[in-house]
Coordinates of C-alpha atoms in Angstrom, one line a residue:
X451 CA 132.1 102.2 74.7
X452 CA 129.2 100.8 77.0
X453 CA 130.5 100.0 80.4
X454 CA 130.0 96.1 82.3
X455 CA 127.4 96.6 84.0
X456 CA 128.2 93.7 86.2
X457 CA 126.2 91.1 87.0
X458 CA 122.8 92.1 86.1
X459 CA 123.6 93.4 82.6
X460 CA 121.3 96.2 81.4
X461 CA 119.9 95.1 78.5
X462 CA 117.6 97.3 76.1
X463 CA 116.8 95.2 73.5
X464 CA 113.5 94.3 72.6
X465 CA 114.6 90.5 71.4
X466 CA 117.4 90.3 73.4
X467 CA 116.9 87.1 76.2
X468 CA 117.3 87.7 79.6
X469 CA 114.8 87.7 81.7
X470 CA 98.8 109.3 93.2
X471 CA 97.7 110.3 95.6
X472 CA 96.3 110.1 99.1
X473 CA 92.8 109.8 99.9
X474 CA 91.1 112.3 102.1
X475 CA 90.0 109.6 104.7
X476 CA 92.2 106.9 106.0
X477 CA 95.5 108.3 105.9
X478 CA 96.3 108.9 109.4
X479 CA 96.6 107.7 112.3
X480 CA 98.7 104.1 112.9
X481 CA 98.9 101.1 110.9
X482 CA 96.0 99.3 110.5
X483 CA 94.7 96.0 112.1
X484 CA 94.2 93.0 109.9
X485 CA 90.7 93.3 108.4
X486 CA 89.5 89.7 107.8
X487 CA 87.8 88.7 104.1
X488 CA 85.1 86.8 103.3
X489 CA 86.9 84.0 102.0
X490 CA 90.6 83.3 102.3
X491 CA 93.3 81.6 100.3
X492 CA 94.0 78.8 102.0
X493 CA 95.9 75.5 100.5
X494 CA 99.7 76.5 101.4
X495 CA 102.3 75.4 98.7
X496 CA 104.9 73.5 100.1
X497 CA 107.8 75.7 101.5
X498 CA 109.4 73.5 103.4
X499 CA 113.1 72.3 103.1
X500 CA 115.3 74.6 100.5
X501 CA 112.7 76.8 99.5
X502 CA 111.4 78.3 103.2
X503 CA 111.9 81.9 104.0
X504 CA 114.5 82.5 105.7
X505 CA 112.0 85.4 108.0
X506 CA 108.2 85.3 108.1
X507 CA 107.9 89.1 109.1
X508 CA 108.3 92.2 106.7
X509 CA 106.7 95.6 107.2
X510 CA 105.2 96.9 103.7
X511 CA 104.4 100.9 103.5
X512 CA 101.3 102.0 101.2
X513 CA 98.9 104.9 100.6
X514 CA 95.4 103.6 100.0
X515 CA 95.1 104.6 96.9
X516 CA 93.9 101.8 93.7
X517 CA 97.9 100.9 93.2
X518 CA 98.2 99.4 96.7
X519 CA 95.3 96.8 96.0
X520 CA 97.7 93.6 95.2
X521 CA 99.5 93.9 98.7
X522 CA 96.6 94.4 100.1
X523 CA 94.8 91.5 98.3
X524 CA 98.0 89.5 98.8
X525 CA 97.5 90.0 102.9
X526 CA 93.6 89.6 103.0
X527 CA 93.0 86.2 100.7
X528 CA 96.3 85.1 102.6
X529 CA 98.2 84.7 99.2
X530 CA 101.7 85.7 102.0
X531 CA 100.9 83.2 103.8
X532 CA 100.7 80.3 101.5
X533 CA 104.0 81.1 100.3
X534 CA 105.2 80.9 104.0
X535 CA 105.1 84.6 104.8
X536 CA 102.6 84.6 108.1
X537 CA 103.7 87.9 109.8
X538 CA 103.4 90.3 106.6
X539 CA 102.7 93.8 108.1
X540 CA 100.8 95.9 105.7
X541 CA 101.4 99.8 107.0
X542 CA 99.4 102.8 105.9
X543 CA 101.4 105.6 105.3
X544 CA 100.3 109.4 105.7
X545 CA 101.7 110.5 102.5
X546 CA 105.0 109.9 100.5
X547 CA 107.3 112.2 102.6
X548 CA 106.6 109.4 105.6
X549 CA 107.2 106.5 103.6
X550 CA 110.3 108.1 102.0
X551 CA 111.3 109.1 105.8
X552 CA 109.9 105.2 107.2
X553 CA 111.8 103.7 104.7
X554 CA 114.6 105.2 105.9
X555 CA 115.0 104.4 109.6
X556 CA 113.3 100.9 108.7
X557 CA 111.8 98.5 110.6
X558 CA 114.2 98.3 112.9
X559 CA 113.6 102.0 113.7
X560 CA 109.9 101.5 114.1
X561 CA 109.6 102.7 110.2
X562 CA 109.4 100.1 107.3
X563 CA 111.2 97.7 105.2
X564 CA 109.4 98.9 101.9
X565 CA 106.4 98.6 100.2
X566 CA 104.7 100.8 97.5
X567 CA 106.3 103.6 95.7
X568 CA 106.3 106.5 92.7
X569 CA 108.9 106.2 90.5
X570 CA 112.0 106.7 90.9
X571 CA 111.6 107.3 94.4
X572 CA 113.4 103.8 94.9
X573 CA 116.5 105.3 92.9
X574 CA 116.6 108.7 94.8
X575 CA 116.4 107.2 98.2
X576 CA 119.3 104.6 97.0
X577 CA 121.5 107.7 96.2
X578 CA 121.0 109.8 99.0
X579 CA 119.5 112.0 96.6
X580 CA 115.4 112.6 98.9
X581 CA 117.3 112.0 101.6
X582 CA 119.5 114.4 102.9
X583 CA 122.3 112.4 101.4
X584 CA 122.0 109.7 103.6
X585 CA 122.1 106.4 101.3
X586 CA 119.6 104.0 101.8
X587 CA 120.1 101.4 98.5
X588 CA 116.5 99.8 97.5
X589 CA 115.5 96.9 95.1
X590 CA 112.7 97.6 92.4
X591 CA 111.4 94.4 92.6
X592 CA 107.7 94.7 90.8
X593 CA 105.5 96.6 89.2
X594 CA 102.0 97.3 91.2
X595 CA 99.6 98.3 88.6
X596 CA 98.7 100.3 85.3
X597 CA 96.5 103.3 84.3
X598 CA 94.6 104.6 87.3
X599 CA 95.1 108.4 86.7
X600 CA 93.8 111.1 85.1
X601 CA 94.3 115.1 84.6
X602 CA 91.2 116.9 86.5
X603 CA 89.9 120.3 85.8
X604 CA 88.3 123.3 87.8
X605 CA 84.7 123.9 86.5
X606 CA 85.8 127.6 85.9
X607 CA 87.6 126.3 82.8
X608 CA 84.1 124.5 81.5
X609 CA 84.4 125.0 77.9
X610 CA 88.0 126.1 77.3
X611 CA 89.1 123.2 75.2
X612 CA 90.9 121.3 78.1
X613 CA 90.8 118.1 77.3
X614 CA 93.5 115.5 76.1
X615 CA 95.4 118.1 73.0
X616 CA 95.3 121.1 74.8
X617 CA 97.4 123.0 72.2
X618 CA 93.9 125.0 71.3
X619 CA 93.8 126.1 74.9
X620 CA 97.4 126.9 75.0
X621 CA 97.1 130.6 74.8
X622 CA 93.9 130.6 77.2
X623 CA 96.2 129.1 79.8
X624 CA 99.3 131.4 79.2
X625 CA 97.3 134.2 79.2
X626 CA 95.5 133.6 82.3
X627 CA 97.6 135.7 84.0
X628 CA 96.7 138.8 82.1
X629 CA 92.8 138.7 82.8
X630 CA 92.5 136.7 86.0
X631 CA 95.6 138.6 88.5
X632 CA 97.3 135.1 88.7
X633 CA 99.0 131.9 86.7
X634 CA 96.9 128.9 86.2
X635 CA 97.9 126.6 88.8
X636 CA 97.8 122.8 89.2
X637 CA 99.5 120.4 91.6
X638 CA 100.6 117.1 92.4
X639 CA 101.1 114.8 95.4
X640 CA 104.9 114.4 95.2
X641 CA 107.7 116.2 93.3
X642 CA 109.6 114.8 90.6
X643 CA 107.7 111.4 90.1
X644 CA 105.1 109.7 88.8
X645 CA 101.8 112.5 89.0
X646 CA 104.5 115.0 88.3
X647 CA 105.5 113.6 85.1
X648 CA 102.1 112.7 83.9
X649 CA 100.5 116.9 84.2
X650 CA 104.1 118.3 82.8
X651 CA 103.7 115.9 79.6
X652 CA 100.3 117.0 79.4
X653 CA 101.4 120.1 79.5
X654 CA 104.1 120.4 77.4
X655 CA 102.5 118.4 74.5
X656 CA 100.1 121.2 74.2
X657 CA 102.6 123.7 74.1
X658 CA 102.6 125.1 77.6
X659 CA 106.1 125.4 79.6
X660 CA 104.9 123.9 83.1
X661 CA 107.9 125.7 84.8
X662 CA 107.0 129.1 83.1
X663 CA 103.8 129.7 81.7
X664 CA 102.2 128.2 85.0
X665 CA 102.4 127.7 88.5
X666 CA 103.0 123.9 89.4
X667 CA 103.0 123.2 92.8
X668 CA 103.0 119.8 95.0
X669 CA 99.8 120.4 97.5
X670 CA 97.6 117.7 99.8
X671 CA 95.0 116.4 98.3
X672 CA 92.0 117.9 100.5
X673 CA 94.1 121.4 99.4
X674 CA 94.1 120.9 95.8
X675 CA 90.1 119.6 95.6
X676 CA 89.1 122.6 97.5
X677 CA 91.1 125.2 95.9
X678 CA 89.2 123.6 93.0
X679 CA 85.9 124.2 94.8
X680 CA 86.4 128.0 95.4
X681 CA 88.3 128.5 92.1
X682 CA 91.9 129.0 93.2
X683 CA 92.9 125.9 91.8
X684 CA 92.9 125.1 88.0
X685 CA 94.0 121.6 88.0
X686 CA 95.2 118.5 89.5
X687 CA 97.5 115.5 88.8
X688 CA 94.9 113.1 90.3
X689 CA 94.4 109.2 90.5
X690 CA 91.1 106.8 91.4
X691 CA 88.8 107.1 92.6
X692 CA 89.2 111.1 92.6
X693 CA 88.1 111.5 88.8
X694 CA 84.7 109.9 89.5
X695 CA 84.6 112.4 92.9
X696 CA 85.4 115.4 91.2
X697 CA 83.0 115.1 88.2
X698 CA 80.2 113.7 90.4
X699 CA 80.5 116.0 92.9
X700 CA 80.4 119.1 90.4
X701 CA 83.7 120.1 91.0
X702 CA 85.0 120.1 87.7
X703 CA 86.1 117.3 85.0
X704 CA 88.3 115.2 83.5
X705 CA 90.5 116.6 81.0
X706 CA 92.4 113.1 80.3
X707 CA 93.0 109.4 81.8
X708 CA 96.7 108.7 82.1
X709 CA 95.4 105.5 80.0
X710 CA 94.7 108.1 76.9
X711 CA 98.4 109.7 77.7
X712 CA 100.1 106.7 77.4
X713 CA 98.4 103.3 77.2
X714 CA 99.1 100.6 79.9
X715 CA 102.0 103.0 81.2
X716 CA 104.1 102.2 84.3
X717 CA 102.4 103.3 87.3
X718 CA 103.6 102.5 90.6
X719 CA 106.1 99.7 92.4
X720 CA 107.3 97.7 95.2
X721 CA 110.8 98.1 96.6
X722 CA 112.3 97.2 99.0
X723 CA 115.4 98.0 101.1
X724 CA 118.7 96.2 99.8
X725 CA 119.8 95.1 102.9
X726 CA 116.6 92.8 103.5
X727 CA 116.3 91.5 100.5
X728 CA 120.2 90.2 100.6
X729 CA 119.6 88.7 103.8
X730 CA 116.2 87.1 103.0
X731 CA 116.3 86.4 99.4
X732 CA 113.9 83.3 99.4
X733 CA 111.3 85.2 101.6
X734 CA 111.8 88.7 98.7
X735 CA 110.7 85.8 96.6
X736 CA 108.0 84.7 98.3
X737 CA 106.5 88.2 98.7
X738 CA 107.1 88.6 95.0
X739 CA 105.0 84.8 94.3
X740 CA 102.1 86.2 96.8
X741 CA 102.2 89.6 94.9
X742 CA 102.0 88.1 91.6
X743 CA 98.9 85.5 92.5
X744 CA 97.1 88.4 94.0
X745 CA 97.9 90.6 91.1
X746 CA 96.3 87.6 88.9
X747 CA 93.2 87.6 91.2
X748 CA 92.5 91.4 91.2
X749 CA 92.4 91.7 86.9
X750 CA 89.5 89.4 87.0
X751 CA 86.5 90.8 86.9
X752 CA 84.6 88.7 88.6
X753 CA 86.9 89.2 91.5
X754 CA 86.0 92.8 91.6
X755 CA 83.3 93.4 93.8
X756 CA 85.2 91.8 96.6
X757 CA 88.0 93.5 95.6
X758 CA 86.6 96.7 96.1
X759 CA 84.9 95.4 99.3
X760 CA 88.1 94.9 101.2
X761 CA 90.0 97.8 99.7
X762 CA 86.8 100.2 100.6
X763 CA 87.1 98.9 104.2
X764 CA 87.4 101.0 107.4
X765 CA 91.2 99.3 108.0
X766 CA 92.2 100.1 104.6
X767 CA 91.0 103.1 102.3
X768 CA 87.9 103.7 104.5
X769 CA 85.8 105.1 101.9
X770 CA 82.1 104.0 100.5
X771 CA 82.8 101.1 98.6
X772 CA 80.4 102.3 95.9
X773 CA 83.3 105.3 94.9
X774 CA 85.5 102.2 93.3
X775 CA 83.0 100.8 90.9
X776 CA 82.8 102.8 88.3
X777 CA 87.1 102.9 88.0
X778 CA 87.2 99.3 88.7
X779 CA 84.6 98.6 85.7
X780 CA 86.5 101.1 83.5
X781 CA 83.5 103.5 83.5
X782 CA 84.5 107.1 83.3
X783 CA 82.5 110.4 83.6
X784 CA 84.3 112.7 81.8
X785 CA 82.3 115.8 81.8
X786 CA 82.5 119.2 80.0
X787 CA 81.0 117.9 77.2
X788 CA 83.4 115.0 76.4
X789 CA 82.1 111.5 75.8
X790 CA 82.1 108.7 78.7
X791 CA 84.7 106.1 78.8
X792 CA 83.5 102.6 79.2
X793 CA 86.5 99.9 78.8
X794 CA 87.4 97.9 81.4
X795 CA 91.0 97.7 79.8
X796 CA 91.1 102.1 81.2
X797 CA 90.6 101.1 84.4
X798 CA 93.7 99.7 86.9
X799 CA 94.9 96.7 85.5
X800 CA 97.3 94.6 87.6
X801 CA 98.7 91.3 85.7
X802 CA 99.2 91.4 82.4
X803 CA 97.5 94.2 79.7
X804 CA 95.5 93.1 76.6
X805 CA 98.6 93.7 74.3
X806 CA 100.3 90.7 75.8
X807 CA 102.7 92.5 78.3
X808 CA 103.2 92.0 81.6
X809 CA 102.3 94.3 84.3
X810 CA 104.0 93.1 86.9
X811 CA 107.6 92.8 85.5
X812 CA 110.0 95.8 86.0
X813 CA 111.0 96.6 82.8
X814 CA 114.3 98.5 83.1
X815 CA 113.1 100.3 79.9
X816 CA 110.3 102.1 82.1
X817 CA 113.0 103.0 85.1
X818 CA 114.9 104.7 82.2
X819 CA 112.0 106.6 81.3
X820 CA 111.3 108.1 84.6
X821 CA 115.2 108.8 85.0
X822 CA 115.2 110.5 81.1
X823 CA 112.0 113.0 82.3
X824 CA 114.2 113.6 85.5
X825 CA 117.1 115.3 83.2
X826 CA 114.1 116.5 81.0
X827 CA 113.0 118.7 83.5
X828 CA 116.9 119.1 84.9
X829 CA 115.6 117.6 88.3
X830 CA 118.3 117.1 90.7
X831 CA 120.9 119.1 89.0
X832 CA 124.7 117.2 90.1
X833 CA 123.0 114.1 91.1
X834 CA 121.5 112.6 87.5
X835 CA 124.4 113.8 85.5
X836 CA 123.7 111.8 82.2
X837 CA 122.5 108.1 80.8
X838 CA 125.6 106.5 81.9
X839 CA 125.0 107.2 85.4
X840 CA 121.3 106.2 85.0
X841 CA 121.9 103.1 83.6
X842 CA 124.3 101.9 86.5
X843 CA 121.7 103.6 89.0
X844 CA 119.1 101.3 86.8
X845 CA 121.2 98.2 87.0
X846 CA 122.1 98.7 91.0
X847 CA 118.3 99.2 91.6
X848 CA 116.3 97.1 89.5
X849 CA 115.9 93.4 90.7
X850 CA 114.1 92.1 87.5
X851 CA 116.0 88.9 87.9
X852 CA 114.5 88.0 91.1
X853 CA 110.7 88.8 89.7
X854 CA 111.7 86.2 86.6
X855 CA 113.0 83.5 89.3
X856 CA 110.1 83.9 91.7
X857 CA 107.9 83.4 88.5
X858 CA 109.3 80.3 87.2
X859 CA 109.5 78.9 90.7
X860 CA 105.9 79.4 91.0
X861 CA 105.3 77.6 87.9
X862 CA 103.3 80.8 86.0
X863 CA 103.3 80.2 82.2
X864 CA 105.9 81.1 80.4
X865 CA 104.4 83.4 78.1
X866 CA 103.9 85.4 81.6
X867 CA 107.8 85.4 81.7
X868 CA 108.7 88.3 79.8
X869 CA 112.6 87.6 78.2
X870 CA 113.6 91.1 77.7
X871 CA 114.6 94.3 79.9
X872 CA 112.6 96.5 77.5
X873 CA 109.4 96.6 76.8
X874 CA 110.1 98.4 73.2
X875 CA 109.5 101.4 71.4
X876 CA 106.7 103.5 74.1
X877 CA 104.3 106.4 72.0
X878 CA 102.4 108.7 73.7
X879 CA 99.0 110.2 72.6
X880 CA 100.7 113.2 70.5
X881 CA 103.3 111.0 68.4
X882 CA 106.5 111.3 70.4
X883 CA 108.3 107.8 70.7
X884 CA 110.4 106.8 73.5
X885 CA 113.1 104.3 72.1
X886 CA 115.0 102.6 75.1
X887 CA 117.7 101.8 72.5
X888 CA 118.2 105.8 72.0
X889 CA 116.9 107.7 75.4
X890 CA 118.9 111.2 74.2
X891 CA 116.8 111.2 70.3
X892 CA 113.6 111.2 72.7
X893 CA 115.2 114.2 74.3
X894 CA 115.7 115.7 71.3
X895 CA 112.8 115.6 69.7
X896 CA 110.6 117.2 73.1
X897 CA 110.4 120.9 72.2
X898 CA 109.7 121.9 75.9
X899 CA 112.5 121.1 78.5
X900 CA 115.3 122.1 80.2
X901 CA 117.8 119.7 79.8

């Protein structure tokens, strides 16, 4: 018998109504300084009266990677501050272990309030679970952006048949052992989320056990592209712009976008801490109405060469601002012999994708996915116990409600107001179907896991 889920139901029903990586540059070092744009946002909607946040200040964490764009975007064309939110601090974090631990102490402590995330880092750091224990309950308030990512591959391998069905190549990879003294090895940024996911389904849907035919590891960046360099590195869970670096710097190629794995799949999020959003509701929504206009902004493309200019700059990712184009145009080198990808719709997409979805909405279906691979893989044995427990982690977490009123308060169409928790029946690029309705028949029909 399904619990109450109190008074955010969780609801999976399709009809039902209801409302990475770090680059090699830039990631040290303290937050940035504003970096002025070219031309600013600058009519102010009227916040006065009922509707002004209650706090003008919050401290937003992010890697400068090609998720983090919108908050970015949102602070430079000064979409905060037309909704009122003047003294938005937008942080750079080293990596994901110091936003996890920022998070954390927040603010207060000289750390953050939120900001960007993998998934379901929110849900771990709310149960103690990447924590040490200690507690820290978040808020999934939005989704930051689609696609992005891709599966690169060592040059060594030129040839092998690694590209998107690698089941051809399954016994060149388990048997690399045997003629080369060691396991193929790959890597990630970040354990158990996002990049993680997106190499072990790879993986797995070309027969290979990523947690016994191979060595999977979670290694820096800079680590993993130059063990790719000097061939002690097979491949990487990567995201833009590091599949146009790798296969234009003749360090290897692309064996699949994460927009070929699973089309217009969830990709990374803004939380923030619980206890700010309860005491400063209006100004969560506010953030949320500045985040969705500059999501808007950034999906059109004739908004993209200035969005690359003031993500590119020296304050933000500080790389050459000519490394974005091609991933911002859709335009991918594969190399090894496969054919180039030109689609703008591959690329990062921020709003709303060409089937009609919204991008920005946190559907709980998605958190349910990430949560389902986390008993897949039997990650945090004790803690994620089975899908009753996720669901109530899901319905603690996931702040859908306040993305559908900031919406409507803004006055965005309606058919940008998604009325369902569930995005529907997923499929990934070798058949499997992930039915929100029936998480455990997904589990059953993976061959590979460990749950």
């Amino acid at each position: 018998m399904e619990p109450n889920w109190s008074r955010r139901k969780f609801l999976f029903t399709a009809g039902t109504a209801a409302a990475s990586t770090i680059f090699l540059k830039g990631c040290l070092g303290n937050p940035p300084a504003p970096e002025s744009s070219s031309s600013q946002v600058t009519p102010a909607v009227n916040v006065g009266g009922g509707e002004a946040p209650e706090t003008t200040t919050v401290k937003l964490g992010y890697i400068p990677i090609v998720e983090s764009a919108a908050l970015i975007i949102a602070k430079e064309k000064g979409f905060f501050a037309r909704y009122g939110m003047t003294e938005v601090e937008i942080s750079k974090q080293a990596n994901w272990a110091s936003a996890r631990d920022n998070v954390t102490i927040g603010s207060g402590g000289g750390g953050i309030d939120g900001g960007q995330w993998q998934m379901p880092m929110p849900h771990l750091i709310s149960e103690g679970i990447i924590t040490n224990g200690k507690k820290v309950p978040m808020y999934v308030l939005a989704q930051l952006e689609t696609q992005g990512n891709g599966i690169a591959i060592a040059g060594i391998h030129e040839g092998k048949g690694l590209g998107l069905d690698i089941s051809k190549a399954a016994d060149y990879i388990k048997n690399f052992q045997s003629t080369n003294g060691r396991k193929f090895k790959a890597a990630h940024t970040f354990p158990n989320v996002n990049q993680d996911f997106w190499i072990r389904y790879w993986f797995s849907a070309g027969g290979v056990d990523p947690d016994q035919d191979i060595d999977l590891l979670a290694v820096p960046p800079a680590e993993t592209v130059q063990g790719m360099r000097n061939g002690t590195m097979d491949a990487f869970s990567t995201g833009d712009p590091w599949p146009y670096r790798i296969v234009a710097d003749k360090i290897g190629s692309m064996a699949a976008l994460t927009a070929q794995i699973w089309k217009y799949h969830p990709e990374e999020y803004l939380a923030i801490r619980a206890d700010w959003v309860d005491k400063n509701p209006k100004a969560t929504k506010a953030v949320l109405k500045a985040l969705m206009e500059a999501q808007q902004w950034c999906d059109k493309p004739e908004n993209r060469a200035e969005l690359i200019q003031i993500v590119a700059g020296r304050s933000y990712f500080n790389i050459p601002a000519p490394i974005l184009e091609p991933p911002y145009a859709g335009k991918y080198e594969m190399g090894d012999g496969k054919p180039a990808i030109d689609d703008f719709n591959a690329g990062p997409l921020y709003w709303k994708d060409p089937d009609g979805n919204s991008i920005s909405y946190p559907y709980q279906s998605h958190d349910l996915w990430f949560l389902t691979e986390s008993l897949r893989w039997g990650f945090h044995q004790g803690q994620i116990k089975d899908f009753d427990q996720i669901k109530q982690m899901i319905d603690r977490v996931n702040r859908q409600d306040l993305w559908v009123e900031a919406a409507k308060e803004a006055g965005f169409p309606a058919a940008d107001i998604p009325t369902s928790t569930s995005r529907g029946i997923e499929t990934f690029f070798d058949g499997i179907k992930f039915d929100p309705e029936n998480p455990q028949a997904y589990l059953n029909s993976l061959k590979i896991k460990r749950a």
